[in-house]
PDB file of C-alpha atoms in Angstrom:
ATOM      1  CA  UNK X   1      10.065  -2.143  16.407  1.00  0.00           C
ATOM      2  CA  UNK X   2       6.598  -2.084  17.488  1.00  0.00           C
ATOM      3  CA  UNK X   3       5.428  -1.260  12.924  1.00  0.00           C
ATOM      4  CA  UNK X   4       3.137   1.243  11.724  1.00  0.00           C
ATOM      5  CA  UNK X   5      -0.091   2.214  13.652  1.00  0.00           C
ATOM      6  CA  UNK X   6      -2.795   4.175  13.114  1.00  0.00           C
ATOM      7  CA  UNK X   7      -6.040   5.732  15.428  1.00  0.00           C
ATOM      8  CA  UNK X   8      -8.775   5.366  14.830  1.00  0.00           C
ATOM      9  CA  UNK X   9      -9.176   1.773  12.903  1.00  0.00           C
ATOM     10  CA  UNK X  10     -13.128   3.225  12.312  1.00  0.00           C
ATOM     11  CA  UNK X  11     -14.883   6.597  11.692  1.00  0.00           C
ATOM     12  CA  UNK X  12     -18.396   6.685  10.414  1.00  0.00           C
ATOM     13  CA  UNK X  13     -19.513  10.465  10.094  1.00  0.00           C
ATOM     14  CA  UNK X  14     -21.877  12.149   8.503  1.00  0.00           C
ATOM     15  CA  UNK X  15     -21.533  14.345   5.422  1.00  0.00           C
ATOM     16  CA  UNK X  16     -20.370  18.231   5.989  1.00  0.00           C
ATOM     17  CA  UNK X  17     -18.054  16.724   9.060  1.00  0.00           C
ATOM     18  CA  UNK X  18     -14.608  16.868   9.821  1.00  0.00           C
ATOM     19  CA  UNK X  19     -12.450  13.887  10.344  1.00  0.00           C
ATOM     20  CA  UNK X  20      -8.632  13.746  11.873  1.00  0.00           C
ATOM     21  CA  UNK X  21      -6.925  10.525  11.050  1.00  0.00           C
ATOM     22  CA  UNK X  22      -2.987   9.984  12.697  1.00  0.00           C
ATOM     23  CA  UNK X  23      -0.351   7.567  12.029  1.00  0.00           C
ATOM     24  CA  UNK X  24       2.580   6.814  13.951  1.00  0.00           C
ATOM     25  CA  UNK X  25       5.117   5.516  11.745  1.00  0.00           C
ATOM     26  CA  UNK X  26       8.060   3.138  12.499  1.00  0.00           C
ATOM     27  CA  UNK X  27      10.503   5.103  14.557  1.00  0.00           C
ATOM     28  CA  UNK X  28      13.637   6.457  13.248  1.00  0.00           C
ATOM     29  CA  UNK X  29      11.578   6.258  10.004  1.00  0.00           C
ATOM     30  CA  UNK X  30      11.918   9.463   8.279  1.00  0.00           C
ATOM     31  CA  UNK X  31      10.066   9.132   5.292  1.00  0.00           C
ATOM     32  CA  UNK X  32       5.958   8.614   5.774  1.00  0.00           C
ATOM     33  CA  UNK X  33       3.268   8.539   3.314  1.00  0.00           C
ATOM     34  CA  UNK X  34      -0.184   8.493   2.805  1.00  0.00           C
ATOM     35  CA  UNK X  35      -2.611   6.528   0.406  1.00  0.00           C
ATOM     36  CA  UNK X  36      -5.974   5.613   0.389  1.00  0.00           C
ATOM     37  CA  UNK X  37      -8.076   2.798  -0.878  1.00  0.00           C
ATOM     38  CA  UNK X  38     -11.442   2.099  -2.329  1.00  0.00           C
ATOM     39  CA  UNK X  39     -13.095  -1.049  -2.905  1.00  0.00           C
ATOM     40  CA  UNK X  40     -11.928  -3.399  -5.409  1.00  0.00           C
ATOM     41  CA  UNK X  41      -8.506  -1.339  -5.746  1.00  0.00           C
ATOM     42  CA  UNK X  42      -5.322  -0.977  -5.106  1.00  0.00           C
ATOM     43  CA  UNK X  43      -4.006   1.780  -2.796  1.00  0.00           C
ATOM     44  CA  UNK X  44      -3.270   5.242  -4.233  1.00  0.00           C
ATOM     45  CA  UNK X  45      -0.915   7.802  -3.020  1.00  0.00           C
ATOM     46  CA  UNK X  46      -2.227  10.971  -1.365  1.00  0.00           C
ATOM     47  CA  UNK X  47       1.065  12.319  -0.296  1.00  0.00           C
ATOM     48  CA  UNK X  48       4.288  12.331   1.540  1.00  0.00           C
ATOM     49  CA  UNK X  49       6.733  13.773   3.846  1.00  0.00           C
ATOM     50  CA  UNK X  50      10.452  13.330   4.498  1.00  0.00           C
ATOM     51  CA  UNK X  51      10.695  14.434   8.411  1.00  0.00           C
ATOM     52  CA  UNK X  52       8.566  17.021   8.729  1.00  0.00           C
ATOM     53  CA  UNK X  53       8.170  18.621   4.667  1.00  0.00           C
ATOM     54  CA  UNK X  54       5.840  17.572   2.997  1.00  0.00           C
ATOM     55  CA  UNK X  55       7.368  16.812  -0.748  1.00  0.00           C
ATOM     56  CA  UNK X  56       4.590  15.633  -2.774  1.00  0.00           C
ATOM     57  CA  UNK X  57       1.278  15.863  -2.953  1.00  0.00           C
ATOM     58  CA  UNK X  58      -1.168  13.918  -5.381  1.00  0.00           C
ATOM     59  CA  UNK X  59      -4.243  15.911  -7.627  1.00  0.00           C
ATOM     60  CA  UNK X  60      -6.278  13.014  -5.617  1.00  0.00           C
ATOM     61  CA  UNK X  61      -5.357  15.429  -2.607  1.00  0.00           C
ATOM     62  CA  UNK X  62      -7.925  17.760  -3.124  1.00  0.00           C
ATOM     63  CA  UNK X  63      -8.302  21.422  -0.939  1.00  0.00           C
ATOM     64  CA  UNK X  64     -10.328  19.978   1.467  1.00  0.00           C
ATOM     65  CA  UNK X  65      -7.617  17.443   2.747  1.00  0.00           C
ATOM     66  CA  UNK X  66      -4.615  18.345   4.682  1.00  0.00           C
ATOM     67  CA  UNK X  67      -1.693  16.517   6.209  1.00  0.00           C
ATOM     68  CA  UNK X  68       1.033  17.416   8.607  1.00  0.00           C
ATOM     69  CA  UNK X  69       3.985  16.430  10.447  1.00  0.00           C
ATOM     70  CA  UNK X  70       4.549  18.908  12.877  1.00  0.00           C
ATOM     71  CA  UNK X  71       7.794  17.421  14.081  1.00  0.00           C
ATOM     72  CA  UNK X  72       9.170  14.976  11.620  1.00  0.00           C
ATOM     73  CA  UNK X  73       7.423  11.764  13.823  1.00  0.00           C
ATOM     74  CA  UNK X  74       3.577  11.504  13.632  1.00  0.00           C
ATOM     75  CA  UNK X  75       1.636  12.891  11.316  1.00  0.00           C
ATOM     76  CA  UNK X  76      -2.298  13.564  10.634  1.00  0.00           C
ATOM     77  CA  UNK X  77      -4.443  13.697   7.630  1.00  0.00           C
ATOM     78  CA  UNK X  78      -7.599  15.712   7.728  1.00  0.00           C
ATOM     79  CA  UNK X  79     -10.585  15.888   5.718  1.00  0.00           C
ATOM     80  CA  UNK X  80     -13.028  19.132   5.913  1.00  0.00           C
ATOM     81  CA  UNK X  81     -16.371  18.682   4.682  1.00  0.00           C
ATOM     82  CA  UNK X  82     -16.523  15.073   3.994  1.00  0.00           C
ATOM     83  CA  UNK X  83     -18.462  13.851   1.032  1.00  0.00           C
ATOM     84  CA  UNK X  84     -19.906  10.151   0.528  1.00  0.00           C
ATOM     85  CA  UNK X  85     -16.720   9.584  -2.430  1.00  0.00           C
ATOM     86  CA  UNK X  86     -14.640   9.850   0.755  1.00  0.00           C
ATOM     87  CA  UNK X  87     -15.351   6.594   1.694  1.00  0.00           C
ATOM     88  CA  UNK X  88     -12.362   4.481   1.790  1.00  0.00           C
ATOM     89  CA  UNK X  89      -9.488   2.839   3.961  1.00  0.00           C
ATOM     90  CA  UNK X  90      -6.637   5.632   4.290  1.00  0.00           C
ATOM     91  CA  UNK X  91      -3.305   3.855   4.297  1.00  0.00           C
ATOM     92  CA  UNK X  92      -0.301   5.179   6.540  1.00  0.00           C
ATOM     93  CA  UNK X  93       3.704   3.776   5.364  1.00  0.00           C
ATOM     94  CA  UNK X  94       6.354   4.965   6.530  1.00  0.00           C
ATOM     95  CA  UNK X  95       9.956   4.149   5.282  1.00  0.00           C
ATOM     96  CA  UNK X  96      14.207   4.781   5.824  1.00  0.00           C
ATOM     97  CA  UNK X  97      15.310   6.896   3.007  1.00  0.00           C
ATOM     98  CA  UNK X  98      19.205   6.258   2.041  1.00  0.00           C
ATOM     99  CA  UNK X  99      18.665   2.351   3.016  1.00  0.00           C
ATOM    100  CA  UNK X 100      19.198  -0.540   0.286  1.00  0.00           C
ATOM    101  CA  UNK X 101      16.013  -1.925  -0.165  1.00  0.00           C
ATOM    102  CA  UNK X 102      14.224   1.054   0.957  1.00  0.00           C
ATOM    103  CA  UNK X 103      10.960  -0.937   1.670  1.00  0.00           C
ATOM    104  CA  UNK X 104       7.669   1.009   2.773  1.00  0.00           C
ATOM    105  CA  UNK X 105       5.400  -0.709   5.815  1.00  0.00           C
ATOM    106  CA  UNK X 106       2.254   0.125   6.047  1.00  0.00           C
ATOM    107  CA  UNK X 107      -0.342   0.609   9.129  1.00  0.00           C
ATOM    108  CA  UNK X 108      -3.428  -1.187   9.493  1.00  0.00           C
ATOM    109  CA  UNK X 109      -5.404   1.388   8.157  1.00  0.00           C
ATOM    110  CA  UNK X 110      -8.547   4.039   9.245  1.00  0.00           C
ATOM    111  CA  UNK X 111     -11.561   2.819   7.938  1.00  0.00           C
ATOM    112  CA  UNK X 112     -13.984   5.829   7.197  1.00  0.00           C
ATOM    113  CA  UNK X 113     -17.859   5.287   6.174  1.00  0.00           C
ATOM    114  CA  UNK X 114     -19.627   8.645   5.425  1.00  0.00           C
ATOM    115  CA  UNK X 115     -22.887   8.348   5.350  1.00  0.00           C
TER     116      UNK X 115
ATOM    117  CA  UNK G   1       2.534   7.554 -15.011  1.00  0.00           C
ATOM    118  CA  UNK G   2       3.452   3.999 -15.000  1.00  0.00           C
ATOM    119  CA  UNK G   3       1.223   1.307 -15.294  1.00  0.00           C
ATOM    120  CA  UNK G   4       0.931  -1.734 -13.390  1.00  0.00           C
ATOM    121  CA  UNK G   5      -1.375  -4.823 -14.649  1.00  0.00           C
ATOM    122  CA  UNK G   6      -1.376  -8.097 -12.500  1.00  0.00           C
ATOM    123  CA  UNK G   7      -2.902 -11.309 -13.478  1.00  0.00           C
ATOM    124  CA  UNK G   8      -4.995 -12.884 -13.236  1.00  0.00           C
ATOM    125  CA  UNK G   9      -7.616 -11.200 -11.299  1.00  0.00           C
ATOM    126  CA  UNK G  10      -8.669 -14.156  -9.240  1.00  0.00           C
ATOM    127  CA  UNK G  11      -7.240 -17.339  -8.504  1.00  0.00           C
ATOM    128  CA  UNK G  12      -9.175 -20.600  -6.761  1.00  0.00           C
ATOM    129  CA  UNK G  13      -6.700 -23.047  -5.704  1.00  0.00           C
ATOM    130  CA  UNK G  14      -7.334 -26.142  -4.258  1.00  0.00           C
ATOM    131  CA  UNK G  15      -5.042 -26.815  -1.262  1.00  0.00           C
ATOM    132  CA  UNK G  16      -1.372 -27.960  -1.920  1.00  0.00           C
ATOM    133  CA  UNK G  17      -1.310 -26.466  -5.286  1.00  0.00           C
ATOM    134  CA  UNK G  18       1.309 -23.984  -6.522  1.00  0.00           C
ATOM    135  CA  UNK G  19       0.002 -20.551  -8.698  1.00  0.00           C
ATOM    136  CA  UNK G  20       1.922 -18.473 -10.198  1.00  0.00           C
ATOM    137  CA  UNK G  21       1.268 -14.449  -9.963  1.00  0.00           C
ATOM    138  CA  UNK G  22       2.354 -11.865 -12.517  1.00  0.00           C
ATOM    139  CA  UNK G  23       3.199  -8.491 -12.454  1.00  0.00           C
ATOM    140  CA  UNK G  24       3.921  -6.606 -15.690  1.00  0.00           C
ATOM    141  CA  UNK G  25       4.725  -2.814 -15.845  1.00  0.00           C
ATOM    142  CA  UNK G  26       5.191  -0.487 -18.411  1.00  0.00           C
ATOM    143  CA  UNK G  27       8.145   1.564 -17.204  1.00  0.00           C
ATOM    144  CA  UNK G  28      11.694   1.429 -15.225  1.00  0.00           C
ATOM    145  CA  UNK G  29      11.428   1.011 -11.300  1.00  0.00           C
ATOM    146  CA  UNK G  30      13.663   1.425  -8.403  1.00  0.00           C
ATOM    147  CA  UNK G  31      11.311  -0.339  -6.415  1.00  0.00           C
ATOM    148  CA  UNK G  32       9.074  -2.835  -6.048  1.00  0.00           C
ATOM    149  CA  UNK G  33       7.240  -4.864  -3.764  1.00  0.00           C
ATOM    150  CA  UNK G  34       4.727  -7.975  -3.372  1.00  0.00           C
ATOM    151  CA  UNK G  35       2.103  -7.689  -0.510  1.00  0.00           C
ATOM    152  CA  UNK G  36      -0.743  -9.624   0.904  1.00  0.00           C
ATOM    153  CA  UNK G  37      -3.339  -8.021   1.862  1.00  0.00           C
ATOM    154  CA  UNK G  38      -5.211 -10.215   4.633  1.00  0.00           C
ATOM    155  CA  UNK G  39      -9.343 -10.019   5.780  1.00  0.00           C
ATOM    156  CA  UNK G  40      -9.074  -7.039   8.173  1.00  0.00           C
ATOM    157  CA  UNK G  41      -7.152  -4.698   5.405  1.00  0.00           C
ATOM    158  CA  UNK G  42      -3.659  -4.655   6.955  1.00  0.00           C
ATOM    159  CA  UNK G  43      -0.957  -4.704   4.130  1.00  0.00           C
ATOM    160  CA  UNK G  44       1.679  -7.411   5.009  1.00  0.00           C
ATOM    161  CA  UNK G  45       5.037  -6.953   3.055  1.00  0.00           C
ATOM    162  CA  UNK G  46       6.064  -9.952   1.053  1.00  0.00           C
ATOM    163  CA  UNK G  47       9.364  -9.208  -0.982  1.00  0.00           C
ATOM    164  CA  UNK G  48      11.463  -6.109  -1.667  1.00  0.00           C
ATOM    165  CA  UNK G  49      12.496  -7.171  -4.907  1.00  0.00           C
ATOM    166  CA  UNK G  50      12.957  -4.648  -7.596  1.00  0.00           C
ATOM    167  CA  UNK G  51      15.135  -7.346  -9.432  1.00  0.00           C
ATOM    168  CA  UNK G  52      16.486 -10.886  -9.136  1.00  0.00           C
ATOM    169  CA  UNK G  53      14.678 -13.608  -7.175  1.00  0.00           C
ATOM    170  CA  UNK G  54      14.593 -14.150  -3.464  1.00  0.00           C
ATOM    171  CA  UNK G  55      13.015 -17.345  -1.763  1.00  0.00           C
ATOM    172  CA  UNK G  56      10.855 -16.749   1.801  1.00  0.00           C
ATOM    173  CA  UNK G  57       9.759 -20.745   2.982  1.00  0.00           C
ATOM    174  CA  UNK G  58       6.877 -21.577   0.352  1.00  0.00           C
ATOM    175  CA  UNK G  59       6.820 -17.907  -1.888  1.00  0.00           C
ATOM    176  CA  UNK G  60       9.557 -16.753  -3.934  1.00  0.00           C
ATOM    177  CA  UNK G  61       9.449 -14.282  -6.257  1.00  0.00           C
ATOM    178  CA  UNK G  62      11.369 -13.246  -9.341  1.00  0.00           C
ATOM    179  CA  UNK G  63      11.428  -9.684 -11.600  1.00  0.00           C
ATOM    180  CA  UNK G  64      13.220  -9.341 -14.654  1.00  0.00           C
ATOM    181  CA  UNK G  65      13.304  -5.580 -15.077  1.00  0.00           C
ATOM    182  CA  UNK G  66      14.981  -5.753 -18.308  1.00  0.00           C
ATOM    183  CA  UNK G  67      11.250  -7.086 -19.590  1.00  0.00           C
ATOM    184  CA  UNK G  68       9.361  -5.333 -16.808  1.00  0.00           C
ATOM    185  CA  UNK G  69       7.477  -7.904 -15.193  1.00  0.00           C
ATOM    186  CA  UNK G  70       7.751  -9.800 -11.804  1.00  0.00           C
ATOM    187  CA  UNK G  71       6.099 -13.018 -10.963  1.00  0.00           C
ATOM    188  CA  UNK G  72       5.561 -14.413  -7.656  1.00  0.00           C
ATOM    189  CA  UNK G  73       5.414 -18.187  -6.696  1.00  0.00           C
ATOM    190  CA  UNK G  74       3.359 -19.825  -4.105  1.00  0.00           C
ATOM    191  CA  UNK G  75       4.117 -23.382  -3.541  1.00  0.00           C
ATOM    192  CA  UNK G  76       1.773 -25.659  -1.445  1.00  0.00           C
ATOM    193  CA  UNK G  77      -0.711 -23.282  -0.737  1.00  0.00           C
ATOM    194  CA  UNK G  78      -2.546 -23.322   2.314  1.00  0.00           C
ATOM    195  CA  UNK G  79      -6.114 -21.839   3.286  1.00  0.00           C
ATOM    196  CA  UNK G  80      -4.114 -18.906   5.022  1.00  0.00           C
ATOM    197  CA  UNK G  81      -2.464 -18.014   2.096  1.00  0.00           C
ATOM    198  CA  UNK G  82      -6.496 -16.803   1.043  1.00  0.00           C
ATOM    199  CA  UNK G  83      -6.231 -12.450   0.323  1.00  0.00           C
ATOM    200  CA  UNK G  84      -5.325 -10.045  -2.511  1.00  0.00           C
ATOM    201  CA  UNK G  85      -1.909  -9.932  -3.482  1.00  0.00           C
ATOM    202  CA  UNK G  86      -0.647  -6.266  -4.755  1.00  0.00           C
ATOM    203  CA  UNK G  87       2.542  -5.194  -6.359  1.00  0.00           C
ATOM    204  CA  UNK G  88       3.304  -1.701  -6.436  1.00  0.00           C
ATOM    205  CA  UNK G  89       6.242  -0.329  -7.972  1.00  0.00           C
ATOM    206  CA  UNK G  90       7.962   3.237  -7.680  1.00  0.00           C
ATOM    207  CA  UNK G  91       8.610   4.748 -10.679  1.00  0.00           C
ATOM    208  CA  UNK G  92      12.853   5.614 -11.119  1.00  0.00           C
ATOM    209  CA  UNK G  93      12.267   8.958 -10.730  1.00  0.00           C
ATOM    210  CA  UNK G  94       9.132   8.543  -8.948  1.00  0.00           C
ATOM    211  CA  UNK G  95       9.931  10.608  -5.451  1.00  0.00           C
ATOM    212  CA  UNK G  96       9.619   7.255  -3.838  1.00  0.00           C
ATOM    213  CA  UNK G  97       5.292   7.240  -4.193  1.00  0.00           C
ATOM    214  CA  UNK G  98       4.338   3.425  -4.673  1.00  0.00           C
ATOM    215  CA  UNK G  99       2.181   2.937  -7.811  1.00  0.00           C
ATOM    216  CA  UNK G 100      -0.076  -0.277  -7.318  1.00  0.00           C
ATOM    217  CA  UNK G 101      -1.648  -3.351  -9.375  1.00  0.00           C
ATOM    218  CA  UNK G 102      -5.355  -3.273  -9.268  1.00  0.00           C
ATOM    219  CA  UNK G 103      -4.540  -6.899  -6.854  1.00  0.00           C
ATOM    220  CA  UNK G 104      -4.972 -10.324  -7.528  1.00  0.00           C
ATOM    221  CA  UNK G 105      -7.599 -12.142  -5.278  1.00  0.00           C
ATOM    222  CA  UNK G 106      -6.689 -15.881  -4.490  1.00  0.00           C
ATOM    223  CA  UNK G 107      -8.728 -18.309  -2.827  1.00  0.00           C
ATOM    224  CA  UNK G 108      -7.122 -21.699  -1.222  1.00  0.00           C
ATOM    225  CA  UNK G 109     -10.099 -24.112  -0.956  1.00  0.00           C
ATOM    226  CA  UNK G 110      -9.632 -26.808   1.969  1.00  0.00           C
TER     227      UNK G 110
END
């Protein structure tokens, strides 16, 4: 069980840019999710998949973000056109559905600065 | 959606003490968990403990769902134990989405 990771831990871009943010969740975790974090706050979901559908997504998602996971393992989260309210650590967790105790572990999270 | 309020926001401790850390939500939960978040942002879990009380060396933690809150316990604290402490909770119903305290930020002083 080698936990959550996630590439890159750092992304500084400029506004207008296009970032690509993976995780690689636990494996033989089916469930993964998303969330992101600003300063001073607690994480808040973005969105999540069980293998490779995406169930939910949160309004925070907004049209210029997209996630997949193409084959039920990794999964990426991009952002077109980044704005400077972009800013934040994005989260990755990933999870067992159907397990007592289903408990989420997270990654060490992407750090993006948009300047 | 639910809400979760933790207090208090910060906490100074002097080494060896014990604190107490509450969690109080405002709906029913299948889930919830206590994490420490350390310097570099990683998310370390704590407890999986959406009721009852479980004991891990020198933190326990106990929720009474019935009242919706959870409280965690850290006895003899040590400089490492320095970080925000979340609990996040999943709505029953909740399409298992963690819903998170705004953290509670405690500093061990040596």
């Amino acid at each position: 069980d080698t936990g959550v990771s996630q590439d890159p831990r750092h992304k500084i871009t400029k506004r207008g840019q296009n970032v690509t943010f993976r995780c690689d969740p636990i494996s033989e975790h089916n469930r993964l999710y998303w969330y992101r974090q600003t300063l001073g706050q607690g994480p808040e979901f973005l969105t999540y998949f069980q293998n490779e559908a995406q169930l939910e997504k949160s309004r925070l998602l907004s049209d210029r973000f997209s996630a997949e996971r193409p084959k039920g393992s990794f999964s990426t989260l991009e952002i077109q056109r980044t704005e400077q309210g972009d800013s934040a650590m994005y989260l990755c967790a990933s999870s067992l559905s159907g397990t007592i105790g289903e408990t989420q572990y997270f990654g060490p999270g992407t750090r993006l600065l948009v300047l | 959606g639910i809400q979760v309020e933790q207090s208090p926001p910060d906490l100074i401790l002097q080494e060896g003490a014990n604190s107490t850390l509450r969690c109080n939500f405002s709906d029913s939960v299948n889930n919830l968990q206590w994490f420490h978040q350390n310097p570099w942002g990683q998310l370390i879990n704590l407890f999986y403990i959406p009721s009852g009380t479980k004991q891990n060396g020198r933190l326990s933690a106990t929720t009474v769902a019935t009242e919706r809150y959870s409280l965690l316990y850290i006895s003899s604290s040590q400089t490492t134990d320095s970080g925000v402490y979340f609990c996040a909770v999943e709505n029953t119903g909740a399409n298992s989405k963690l819903t998170f305290g705004k953290g509670i930020t405690l500093s061990v002083r040596p």
